[in-house]
Short mmCIF file of C-alpha atoms in Angstrom, two decimals:
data_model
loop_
_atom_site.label_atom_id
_atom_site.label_comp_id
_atom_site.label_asym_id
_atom_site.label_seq_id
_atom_site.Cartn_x
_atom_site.Cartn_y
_atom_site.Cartn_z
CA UNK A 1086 115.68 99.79 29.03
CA UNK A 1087 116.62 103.05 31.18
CA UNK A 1088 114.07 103.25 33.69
CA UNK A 1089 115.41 107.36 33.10
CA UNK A 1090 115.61 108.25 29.74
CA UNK A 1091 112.42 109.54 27.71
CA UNK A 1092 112.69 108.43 23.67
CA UNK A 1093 110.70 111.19 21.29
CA UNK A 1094 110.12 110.85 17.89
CA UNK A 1095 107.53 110.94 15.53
CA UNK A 1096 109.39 110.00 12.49
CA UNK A 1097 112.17 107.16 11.81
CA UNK A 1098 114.91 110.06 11.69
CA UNK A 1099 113.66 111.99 15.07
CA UNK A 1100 113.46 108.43 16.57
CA UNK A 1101 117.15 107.36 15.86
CA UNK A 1102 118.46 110.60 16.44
CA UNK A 1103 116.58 110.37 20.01
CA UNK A 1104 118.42 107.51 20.51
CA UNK A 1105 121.62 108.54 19.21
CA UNK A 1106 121.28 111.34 22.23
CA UNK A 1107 121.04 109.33 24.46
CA UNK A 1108 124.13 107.22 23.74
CA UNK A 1109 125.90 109.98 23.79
CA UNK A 1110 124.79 111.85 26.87
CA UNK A 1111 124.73 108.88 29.24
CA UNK A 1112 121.27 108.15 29.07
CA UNK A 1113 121.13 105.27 27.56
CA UNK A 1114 124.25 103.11 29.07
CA UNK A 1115 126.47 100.64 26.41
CA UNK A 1116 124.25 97.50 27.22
CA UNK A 1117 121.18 98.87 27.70
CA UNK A 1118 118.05 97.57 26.58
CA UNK A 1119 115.63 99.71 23.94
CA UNK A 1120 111.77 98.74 24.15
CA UNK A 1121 110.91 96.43 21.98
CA UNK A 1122 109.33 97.60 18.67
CA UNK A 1123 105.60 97.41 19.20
CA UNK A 1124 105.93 98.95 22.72
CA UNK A 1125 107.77 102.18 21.58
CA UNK A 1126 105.56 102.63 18.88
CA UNK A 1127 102.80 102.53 21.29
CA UNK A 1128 104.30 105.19 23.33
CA UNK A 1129 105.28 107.68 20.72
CA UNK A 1130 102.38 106.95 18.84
CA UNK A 1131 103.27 106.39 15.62
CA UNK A 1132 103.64 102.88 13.32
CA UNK A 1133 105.72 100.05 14.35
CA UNK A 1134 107.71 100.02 11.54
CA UNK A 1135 108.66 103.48 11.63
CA UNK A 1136 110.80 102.39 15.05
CA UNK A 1137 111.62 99.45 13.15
CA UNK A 1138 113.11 101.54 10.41
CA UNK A 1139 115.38 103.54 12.96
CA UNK A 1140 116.56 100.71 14.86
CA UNK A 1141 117.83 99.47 11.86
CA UNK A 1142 119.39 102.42 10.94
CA UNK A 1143 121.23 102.35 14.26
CA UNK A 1144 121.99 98.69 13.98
CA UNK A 1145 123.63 99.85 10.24
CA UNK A 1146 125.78 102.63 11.87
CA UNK A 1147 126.89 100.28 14.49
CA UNK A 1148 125.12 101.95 17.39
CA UNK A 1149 122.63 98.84 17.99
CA UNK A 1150 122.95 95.34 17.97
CA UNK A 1151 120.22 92.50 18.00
CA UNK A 1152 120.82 90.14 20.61
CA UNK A 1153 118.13 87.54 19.96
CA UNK A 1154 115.40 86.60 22.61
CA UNK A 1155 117.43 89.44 24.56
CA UNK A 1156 115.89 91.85 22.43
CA UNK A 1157 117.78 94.89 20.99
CA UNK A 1158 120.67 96.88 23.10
CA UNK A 1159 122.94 99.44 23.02
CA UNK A 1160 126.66 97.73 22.04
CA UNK A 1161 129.29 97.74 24.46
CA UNK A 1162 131.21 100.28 22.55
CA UNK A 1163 129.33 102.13 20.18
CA UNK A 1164 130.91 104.58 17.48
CA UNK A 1165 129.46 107.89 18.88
CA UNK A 1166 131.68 110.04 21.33
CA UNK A 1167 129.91 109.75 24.42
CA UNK A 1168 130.69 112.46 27.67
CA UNK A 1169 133.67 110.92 29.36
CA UNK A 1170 131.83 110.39 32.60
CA UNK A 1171 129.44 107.92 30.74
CA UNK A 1172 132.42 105.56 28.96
CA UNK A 1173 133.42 103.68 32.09
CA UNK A 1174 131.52 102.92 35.35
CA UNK A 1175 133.04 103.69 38.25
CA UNK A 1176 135.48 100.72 39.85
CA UNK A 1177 134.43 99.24 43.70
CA UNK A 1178 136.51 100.57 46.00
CA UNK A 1179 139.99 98.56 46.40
CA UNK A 1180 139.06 96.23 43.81
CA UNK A 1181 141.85 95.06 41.30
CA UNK A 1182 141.23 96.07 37.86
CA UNK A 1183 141.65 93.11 35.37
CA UNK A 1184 139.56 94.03 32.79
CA UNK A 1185 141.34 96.75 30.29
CA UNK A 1186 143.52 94.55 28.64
CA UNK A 1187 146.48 97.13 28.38
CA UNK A 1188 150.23 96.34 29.28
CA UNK A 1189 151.50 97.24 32.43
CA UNK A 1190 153.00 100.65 32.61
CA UNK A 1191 156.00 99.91 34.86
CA UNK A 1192 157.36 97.60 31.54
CA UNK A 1193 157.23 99.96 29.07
CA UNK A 1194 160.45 101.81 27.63
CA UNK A 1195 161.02 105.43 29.08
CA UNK A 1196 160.46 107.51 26.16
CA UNK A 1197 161.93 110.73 27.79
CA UNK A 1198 165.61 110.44 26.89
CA UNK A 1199 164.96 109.06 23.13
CA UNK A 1200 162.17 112.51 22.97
CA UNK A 1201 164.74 114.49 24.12
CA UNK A 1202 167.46 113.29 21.96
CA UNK A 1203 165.63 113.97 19.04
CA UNK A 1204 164.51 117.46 20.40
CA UNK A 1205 168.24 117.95 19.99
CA UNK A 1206 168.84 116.82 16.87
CA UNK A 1207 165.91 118.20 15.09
CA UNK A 1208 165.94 119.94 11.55
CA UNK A 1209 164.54 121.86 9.77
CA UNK A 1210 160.62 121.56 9.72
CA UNK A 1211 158.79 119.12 7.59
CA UNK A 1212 156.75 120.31 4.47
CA UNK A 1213 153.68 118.77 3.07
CA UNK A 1214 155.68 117.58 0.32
CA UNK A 1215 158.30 115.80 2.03
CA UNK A 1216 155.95 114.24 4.68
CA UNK A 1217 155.75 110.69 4.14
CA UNK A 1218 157.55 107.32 5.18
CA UNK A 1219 160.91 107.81 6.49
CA UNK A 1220 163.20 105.76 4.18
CA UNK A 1221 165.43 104.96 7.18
CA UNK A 1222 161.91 103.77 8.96
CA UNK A 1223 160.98 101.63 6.24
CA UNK A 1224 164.51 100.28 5.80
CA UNK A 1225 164.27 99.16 9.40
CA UNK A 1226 160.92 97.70 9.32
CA UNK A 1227 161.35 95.14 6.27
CA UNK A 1228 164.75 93.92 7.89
CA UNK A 1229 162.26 93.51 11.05
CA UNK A 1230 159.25 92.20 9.23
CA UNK A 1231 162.11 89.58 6.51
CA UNK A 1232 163.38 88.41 9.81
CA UNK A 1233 159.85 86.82 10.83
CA UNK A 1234 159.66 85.84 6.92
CA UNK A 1235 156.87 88.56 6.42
CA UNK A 1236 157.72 89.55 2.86
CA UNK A 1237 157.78 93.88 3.13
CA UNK A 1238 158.76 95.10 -0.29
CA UNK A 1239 155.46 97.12 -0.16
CA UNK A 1240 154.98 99.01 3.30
CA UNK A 1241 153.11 101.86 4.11
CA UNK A 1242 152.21 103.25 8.04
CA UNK A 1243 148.91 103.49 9.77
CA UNK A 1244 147.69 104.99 13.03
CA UNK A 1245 147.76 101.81 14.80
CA UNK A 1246 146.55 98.07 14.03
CA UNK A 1247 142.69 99.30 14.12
CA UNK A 1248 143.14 102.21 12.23
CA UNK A 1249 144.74 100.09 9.22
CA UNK A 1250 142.07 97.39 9.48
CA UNK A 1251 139.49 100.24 8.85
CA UNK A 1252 141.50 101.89 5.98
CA UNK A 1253 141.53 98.37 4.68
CA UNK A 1254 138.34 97.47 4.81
CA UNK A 1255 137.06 100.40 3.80
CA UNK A 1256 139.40 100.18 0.11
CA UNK A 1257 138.18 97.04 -0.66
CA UNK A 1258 134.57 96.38 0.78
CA UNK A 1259 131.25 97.81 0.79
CA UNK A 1260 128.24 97.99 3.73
CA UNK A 1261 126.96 94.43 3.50
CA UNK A 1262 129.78 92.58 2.49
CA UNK A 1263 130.76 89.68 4.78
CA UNK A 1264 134.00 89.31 6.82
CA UNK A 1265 135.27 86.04 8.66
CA UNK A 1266 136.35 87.24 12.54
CA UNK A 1267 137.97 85.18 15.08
CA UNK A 1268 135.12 84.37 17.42
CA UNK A 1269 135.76 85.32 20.17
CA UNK A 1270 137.50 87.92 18.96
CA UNK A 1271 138.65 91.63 19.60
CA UNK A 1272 135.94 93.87 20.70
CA UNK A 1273 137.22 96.75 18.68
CA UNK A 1274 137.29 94.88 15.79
CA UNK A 1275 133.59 93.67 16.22
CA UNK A 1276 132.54 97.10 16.71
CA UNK A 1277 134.67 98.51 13.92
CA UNK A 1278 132.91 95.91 11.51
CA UNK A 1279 129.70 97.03 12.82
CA UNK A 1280 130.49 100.38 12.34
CA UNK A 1281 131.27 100.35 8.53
CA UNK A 1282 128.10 98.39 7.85
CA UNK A 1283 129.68 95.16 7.54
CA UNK A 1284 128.36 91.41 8.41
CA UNK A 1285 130.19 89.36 10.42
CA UNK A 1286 130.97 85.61 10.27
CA UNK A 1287 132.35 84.18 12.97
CA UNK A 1288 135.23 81.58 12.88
CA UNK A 1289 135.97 79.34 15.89
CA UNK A 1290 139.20 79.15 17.15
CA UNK A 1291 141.67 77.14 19.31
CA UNK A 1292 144.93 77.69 20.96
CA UNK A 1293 146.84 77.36 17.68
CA UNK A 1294 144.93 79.58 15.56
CA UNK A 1295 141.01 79.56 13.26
CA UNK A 1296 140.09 76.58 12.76
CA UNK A 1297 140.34 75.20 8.72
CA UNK A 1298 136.77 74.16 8.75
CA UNK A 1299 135.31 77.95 10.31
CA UNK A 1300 137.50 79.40 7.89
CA UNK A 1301 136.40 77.15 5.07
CA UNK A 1302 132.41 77.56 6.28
CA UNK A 1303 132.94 81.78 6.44
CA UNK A 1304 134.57 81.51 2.64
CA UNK A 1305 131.30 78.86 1.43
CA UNK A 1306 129.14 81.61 3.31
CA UNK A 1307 130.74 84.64 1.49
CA UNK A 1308 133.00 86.15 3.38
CA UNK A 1309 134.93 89.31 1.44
CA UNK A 1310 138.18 89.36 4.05
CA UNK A 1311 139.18 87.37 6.90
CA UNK A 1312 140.92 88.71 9.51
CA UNK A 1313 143.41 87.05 11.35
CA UNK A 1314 145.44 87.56 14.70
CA UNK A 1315 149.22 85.95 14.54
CA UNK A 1316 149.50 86.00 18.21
CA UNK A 1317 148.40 86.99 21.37
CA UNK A 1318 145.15 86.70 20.22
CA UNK A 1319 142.30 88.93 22.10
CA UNK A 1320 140.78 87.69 23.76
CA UNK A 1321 142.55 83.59 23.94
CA UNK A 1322 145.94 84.07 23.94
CA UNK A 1323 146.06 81.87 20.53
CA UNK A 1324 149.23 81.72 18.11
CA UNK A 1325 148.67 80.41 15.14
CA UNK A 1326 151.33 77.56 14.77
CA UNK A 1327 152.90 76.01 12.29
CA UNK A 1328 150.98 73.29 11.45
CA UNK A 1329 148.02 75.71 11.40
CA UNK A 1330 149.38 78.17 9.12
CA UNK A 1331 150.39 75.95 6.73
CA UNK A 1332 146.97 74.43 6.85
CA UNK A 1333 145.17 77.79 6.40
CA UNK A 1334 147.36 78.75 3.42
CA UNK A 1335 146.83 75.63 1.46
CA UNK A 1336 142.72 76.64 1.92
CA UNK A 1337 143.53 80.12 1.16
CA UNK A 1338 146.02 79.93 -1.82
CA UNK A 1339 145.54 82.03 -4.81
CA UNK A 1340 142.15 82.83 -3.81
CA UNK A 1341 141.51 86.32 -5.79
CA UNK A 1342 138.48 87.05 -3.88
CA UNK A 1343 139.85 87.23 -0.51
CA UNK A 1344 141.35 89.96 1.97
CA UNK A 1345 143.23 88.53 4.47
CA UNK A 1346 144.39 90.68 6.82
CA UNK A 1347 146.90 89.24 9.76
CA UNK A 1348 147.31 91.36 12.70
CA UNK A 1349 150.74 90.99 14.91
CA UNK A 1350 149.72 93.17 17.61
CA UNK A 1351 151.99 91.61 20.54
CA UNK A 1352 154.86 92.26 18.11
CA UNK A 1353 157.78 91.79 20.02
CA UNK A 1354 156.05 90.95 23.42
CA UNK A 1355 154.96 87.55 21.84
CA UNK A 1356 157.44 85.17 22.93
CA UNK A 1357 156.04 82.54 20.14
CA UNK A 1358 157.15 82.22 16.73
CA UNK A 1359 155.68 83.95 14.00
CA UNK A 1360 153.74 81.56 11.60
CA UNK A 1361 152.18 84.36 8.65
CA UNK A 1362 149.94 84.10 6.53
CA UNK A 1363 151.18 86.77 4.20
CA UNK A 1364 150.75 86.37 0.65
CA UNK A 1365 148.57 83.30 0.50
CA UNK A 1366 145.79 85.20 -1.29
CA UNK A 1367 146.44 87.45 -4.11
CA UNK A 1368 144.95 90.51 -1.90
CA UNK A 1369 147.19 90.70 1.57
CA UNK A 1370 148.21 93.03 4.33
CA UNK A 1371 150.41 92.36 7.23
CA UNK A 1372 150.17 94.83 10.43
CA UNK A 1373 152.66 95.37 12.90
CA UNK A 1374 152.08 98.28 15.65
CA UNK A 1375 154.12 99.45 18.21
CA UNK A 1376 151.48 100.65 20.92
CA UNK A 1377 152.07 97.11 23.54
CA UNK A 1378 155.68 96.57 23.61
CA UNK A 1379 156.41 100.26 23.29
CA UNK A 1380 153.33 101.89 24.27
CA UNK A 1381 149.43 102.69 23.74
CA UNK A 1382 150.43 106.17 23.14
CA UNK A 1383 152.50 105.47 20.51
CA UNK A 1384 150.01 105.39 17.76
CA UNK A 1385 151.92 103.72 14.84
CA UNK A 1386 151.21 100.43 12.46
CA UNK A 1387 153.13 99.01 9.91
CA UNK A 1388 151.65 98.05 7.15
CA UNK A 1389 152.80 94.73 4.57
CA UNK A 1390 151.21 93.99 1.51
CA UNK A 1391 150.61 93.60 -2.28
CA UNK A 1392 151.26 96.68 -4.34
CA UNK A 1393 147.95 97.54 -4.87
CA UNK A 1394 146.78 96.86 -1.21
CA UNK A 1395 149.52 99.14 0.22
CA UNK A 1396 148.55 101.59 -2.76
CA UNK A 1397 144.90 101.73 -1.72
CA UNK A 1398 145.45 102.49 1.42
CA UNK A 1399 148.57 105.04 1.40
CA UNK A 1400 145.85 107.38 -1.14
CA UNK A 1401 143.09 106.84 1.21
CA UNK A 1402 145.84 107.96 3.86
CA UNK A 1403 147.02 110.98 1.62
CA UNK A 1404 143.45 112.32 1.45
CA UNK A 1405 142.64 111.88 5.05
CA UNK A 1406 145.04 112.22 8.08
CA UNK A 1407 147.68 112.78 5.10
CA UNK A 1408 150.78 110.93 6.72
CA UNK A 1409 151.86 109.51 9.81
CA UNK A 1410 153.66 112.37 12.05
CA UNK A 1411 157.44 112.21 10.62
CA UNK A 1412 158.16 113.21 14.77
CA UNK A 1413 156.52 109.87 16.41
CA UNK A 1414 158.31 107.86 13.11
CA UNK A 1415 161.83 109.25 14.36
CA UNK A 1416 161.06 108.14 17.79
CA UNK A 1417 159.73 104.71 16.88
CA UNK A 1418 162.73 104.51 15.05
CA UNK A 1419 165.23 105.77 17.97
CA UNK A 1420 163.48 102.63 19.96
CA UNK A 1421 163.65 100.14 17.54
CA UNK A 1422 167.58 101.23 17.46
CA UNK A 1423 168.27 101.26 21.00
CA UNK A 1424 169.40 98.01 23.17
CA UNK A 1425 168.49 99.09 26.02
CA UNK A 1426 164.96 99.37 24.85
CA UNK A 1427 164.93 96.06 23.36
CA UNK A 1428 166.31 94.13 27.18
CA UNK A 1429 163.30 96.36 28.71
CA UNK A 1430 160.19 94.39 26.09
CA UNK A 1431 162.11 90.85 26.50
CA UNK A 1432 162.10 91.27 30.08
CA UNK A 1433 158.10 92.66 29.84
CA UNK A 1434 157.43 89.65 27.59
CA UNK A 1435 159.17 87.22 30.48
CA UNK A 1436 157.35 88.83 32.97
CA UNK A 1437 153.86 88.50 31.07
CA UNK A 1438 154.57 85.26 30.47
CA UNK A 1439 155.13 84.23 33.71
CA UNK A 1440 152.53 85.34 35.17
CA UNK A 1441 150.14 84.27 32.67
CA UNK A 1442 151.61 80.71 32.66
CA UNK A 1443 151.32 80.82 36.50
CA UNK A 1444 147.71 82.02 36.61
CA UNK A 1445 147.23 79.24 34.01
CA UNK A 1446 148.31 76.37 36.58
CA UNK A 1447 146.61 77.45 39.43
CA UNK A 1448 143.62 77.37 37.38
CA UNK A 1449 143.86 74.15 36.22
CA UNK A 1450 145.26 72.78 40.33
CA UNK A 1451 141.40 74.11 40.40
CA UNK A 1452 139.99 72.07 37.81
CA UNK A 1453 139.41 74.86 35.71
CA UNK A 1454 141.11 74.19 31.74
CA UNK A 1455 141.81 77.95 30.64
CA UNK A 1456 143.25 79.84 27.70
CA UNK A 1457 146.17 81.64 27.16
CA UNK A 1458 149.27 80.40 24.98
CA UNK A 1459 150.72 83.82 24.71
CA UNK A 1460 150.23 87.63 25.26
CA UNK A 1461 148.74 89.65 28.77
CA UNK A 1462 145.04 87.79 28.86
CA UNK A 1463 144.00 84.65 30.14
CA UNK A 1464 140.50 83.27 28.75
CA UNK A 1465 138.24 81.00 31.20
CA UNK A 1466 134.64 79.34 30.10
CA UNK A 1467 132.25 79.52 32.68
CA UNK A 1468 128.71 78.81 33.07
CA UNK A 1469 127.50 82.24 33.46
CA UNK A 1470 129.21 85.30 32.89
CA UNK A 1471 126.60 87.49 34.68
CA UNK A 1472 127.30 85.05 37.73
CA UNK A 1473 130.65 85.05 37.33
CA UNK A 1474 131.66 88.47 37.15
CA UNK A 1475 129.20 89.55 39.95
CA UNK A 1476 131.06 86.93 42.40
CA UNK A 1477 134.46 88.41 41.19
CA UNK A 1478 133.44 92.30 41.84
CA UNK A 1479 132.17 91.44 45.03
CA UNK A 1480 135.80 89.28 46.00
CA UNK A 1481 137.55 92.27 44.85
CA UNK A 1482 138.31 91.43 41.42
CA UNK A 1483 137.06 93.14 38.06
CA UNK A 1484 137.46 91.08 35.14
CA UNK A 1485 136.03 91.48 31.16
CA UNK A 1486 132.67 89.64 30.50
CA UNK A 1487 133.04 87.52 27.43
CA UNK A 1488 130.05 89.10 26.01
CA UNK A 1489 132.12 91.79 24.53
CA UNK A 1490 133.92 89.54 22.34
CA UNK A 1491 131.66 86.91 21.02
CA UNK A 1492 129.42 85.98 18.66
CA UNK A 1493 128.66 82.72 19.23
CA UNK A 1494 131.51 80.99 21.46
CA UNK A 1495 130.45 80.09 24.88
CA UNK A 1496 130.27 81.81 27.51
CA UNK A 1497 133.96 82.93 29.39
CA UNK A 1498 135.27 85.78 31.29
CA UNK A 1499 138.93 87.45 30.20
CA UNK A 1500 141.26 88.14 32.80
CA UNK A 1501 144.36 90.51 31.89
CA UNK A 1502 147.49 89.41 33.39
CA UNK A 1503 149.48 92.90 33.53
CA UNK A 1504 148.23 94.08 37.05
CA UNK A 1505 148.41 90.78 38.64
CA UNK A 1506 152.04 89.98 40.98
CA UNK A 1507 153.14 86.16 41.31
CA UNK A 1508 151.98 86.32 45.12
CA UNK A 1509 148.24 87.21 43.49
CA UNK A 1510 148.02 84.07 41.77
CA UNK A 1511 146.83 81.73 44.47
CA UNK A 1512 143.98 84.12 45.38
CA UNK A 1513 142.69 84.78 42.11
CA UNK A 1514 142.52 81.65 41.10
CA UNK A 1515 140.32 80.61 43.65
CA UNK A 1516 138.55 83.71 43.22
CA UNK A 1517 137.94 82.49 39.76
CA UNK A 1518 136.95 78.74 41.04
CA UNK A 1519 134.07 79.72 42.80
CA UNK A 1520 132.94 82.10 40.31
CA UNK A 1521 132.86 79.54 37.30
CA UNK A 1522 131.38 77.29 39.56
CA UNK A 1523 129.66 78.55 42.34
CA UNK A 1524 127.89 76.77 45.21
CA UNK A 1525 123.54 75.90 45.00
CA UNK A 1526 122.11 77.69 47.23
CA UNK A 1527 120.83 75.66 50.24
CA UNK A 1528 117.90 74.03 49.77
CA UNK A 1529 114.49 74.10 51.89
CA UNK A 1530 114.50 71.77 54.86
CA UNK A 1531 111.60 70.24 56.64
#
């Protein structure tokens, strides 16, 4: 609890909406612990379960999360804007940052010459009635998307991976409806699933992919969609492989109950095959952004899928954000088209996976059995994450506590590869050896 921040309230509605300041003022920090039930009450003088009854209505919006004998918190990232000073502590001075999990701006394409090309060559302006998928845009991405064997005779664009997830979700579920998610997986994704009102079921994973048995469990249990990442997963580094996929679509074939939703994030930074998944289940969708090989700024998805999938969410698209900028779709496209472009990811991907694979070895010339089979993030268990992350700040390093991305895997810390040089390696991994497993303190003598 903030030793700083005073919670008013006298009904369930003041009482969340206190707390909902908070969050978004700084006052109460992502984390942070809220009092339990019986003590706030005490203090604002009024019923137990009228806190009760706006905690829960926080926990349904996504602002709150119940984290078992550690009481109830703040989440990590909760959907409510919060002042800008209050999203991100500051870093130590000199430390190395590992912890965003973005690629490494000296990779990515200029986009300068291709912007100013089209400034050139622009037309006349674009109507509301001619905004829409470029046909030249979508002709490009199914010969992209057939040459993985992602079948693309329905496509439609999004505002990014997330932002299709959501529109998907939100066409074909309602608050309380279950959906299976990697575990550990993406933080976002956690928090968007929170955010809609959604339950979560977690599904183990491994370097190649879920697991057939989590995935089987989440289905027994109920789960509505399943959401899947094809490679590079967030936090591991898993692919799913052959062997795997075929696995998961015998479970999943036909199935008329089921949204499964893959995720290709990496794109063309994954330097694994693509395995997909797409059109096991009768109900499909198939997402390919641009924002890591290209960059985050470039705020574009893809979007595969059945007819009525793809139709769901292009009219929950037409009467929302309308269409995806025709401008950003042209430039996409002028990268997609341009070699030199396409020698600048493949020599991004070779340099991500080198130094992944070399932060991988000296790991395990430490004893220390990682994660990490493809994309910019490298996944280590350790005892502790508290521990582990304290040691690291105070060696210089900054790394992601697993805690962000679980929801029942053990404990690990994620380490992003993209700021990290080959001559780093050495260091940081024994950074990372001592923090896993650190020295006992000396004991008493007599």
């Amino acid at each position: 609890m903030s030793a700083r921040y005073q919670f008013v309230g006298a009904t369930a509605v003041a009482i969340s909406a206190s707390i909902e300041s908070g969050i978004r003022t700084g006052g109460l920090a992502p984390g942070a612990a809220l009092p339990p039930v019986r003590v706030l009450a005490a203090e604002l003088g009024v019923s137990p379960a009228t806190v009760a009854r706006a905690y829960q209505e926080l926990r349904q919006r996504g602002l709150l999360a119940t984290a078992g004998r550690h009481g109830t918190r703040v989440r990590p990232r909760p959907p409510v804007a919060a002042r800008r000073s209050a999203l991100r502590p500051a870093p130590l001075p000199g430390a190395r940052d590992l912890s965003r999990g973005e690629p490494d701006p000296r990779l990515l394409p200029a986009l300068g010459p291709h912007l100013a090309a089209l400034a050139a060559e622009t037309g006349p302006p674009v109507g509301y009635s001619d905004a829409g998928v470029l046909p030249e845009l979508a002709a490009a991405a199914r010969a992209r998307l057939g040459a993985d064997g992602v079948p693309a005779g329905e496509l439609t664009l999004t505002g990014g991976a997330l932002d299709g997830i959501e529109r998907l979700l939100g066409a074909h579920l309602r608050p309380g409806d279950a959906v299976a998610v990697e575990d550990p997986g993406w933080a976002n994704l956690l928090d968007l699933v929170a955010a809609l009102g959604l339950r979560p079921i977690g599904v183990p994973l491994d370097d190649q992919g879920p697991l057939v048995a989590g995935v089987a469990a989440a289905l027994a249990a109920g789960a509505r969609a399943l959401v899947v990442t094809s490679r590079a997963q967030n936090p591991t580094g898993a692919a799913v492989s052959a062997a795997r996929a075929r696995e998961l679509r015998a479970l999943l074939a036909g199935r008329r109950d089921l949204l499964l939703i893959e995720d290709d994030h990496a794109a063309e930074l994954a330097r694994v095959p693509l395995h997909p998944l797409a059109g096991a289940t009768a109900s499909w969708a198939f997402l390919r952004s641009v924002s890591k090989p290209f960059g985050p700024d470039l705020r574009l998805a893809v979007l595969a899928g059945d007819e009525t999938t793809v139709a769901r969410v292009t009219g929950r698209t037409r009467v929302g954000a309308g269409w995806v900028s025709t401008v950003l779709q042209r430039l996409v496209l002028a990268l997609w088209r341009d070699p030199a472009v396409a020698e600048v990811v493949e020599r991004a991907a070779e340099s991500y996976e080198r130094r992944r694979e070399g932060l991988l070895t000296a790991l395990a010339e430490h004893g220390l059995p990682a994660h990490g089979r493809s994309g910019i993030n490298v996944w280590l268990p350790v005892a502790d994450e508290t521990s582990a992350v304290t040691a690291l700040r105070d060696a210089g390093w900054s790394v992601a506590p697993g805690a962000l991305y679980r929801i029942a895997a053990p404990p690990a810390v994620r380490i992003t590869v993209s700021p990290l040089t080959v001559q780093d390696l050495s260091s940081l991994a024994t950074a990372l050896a001592r923090a896993a497993h650190p020295s006992p303190p000396p004991g008493f003598s007599t």
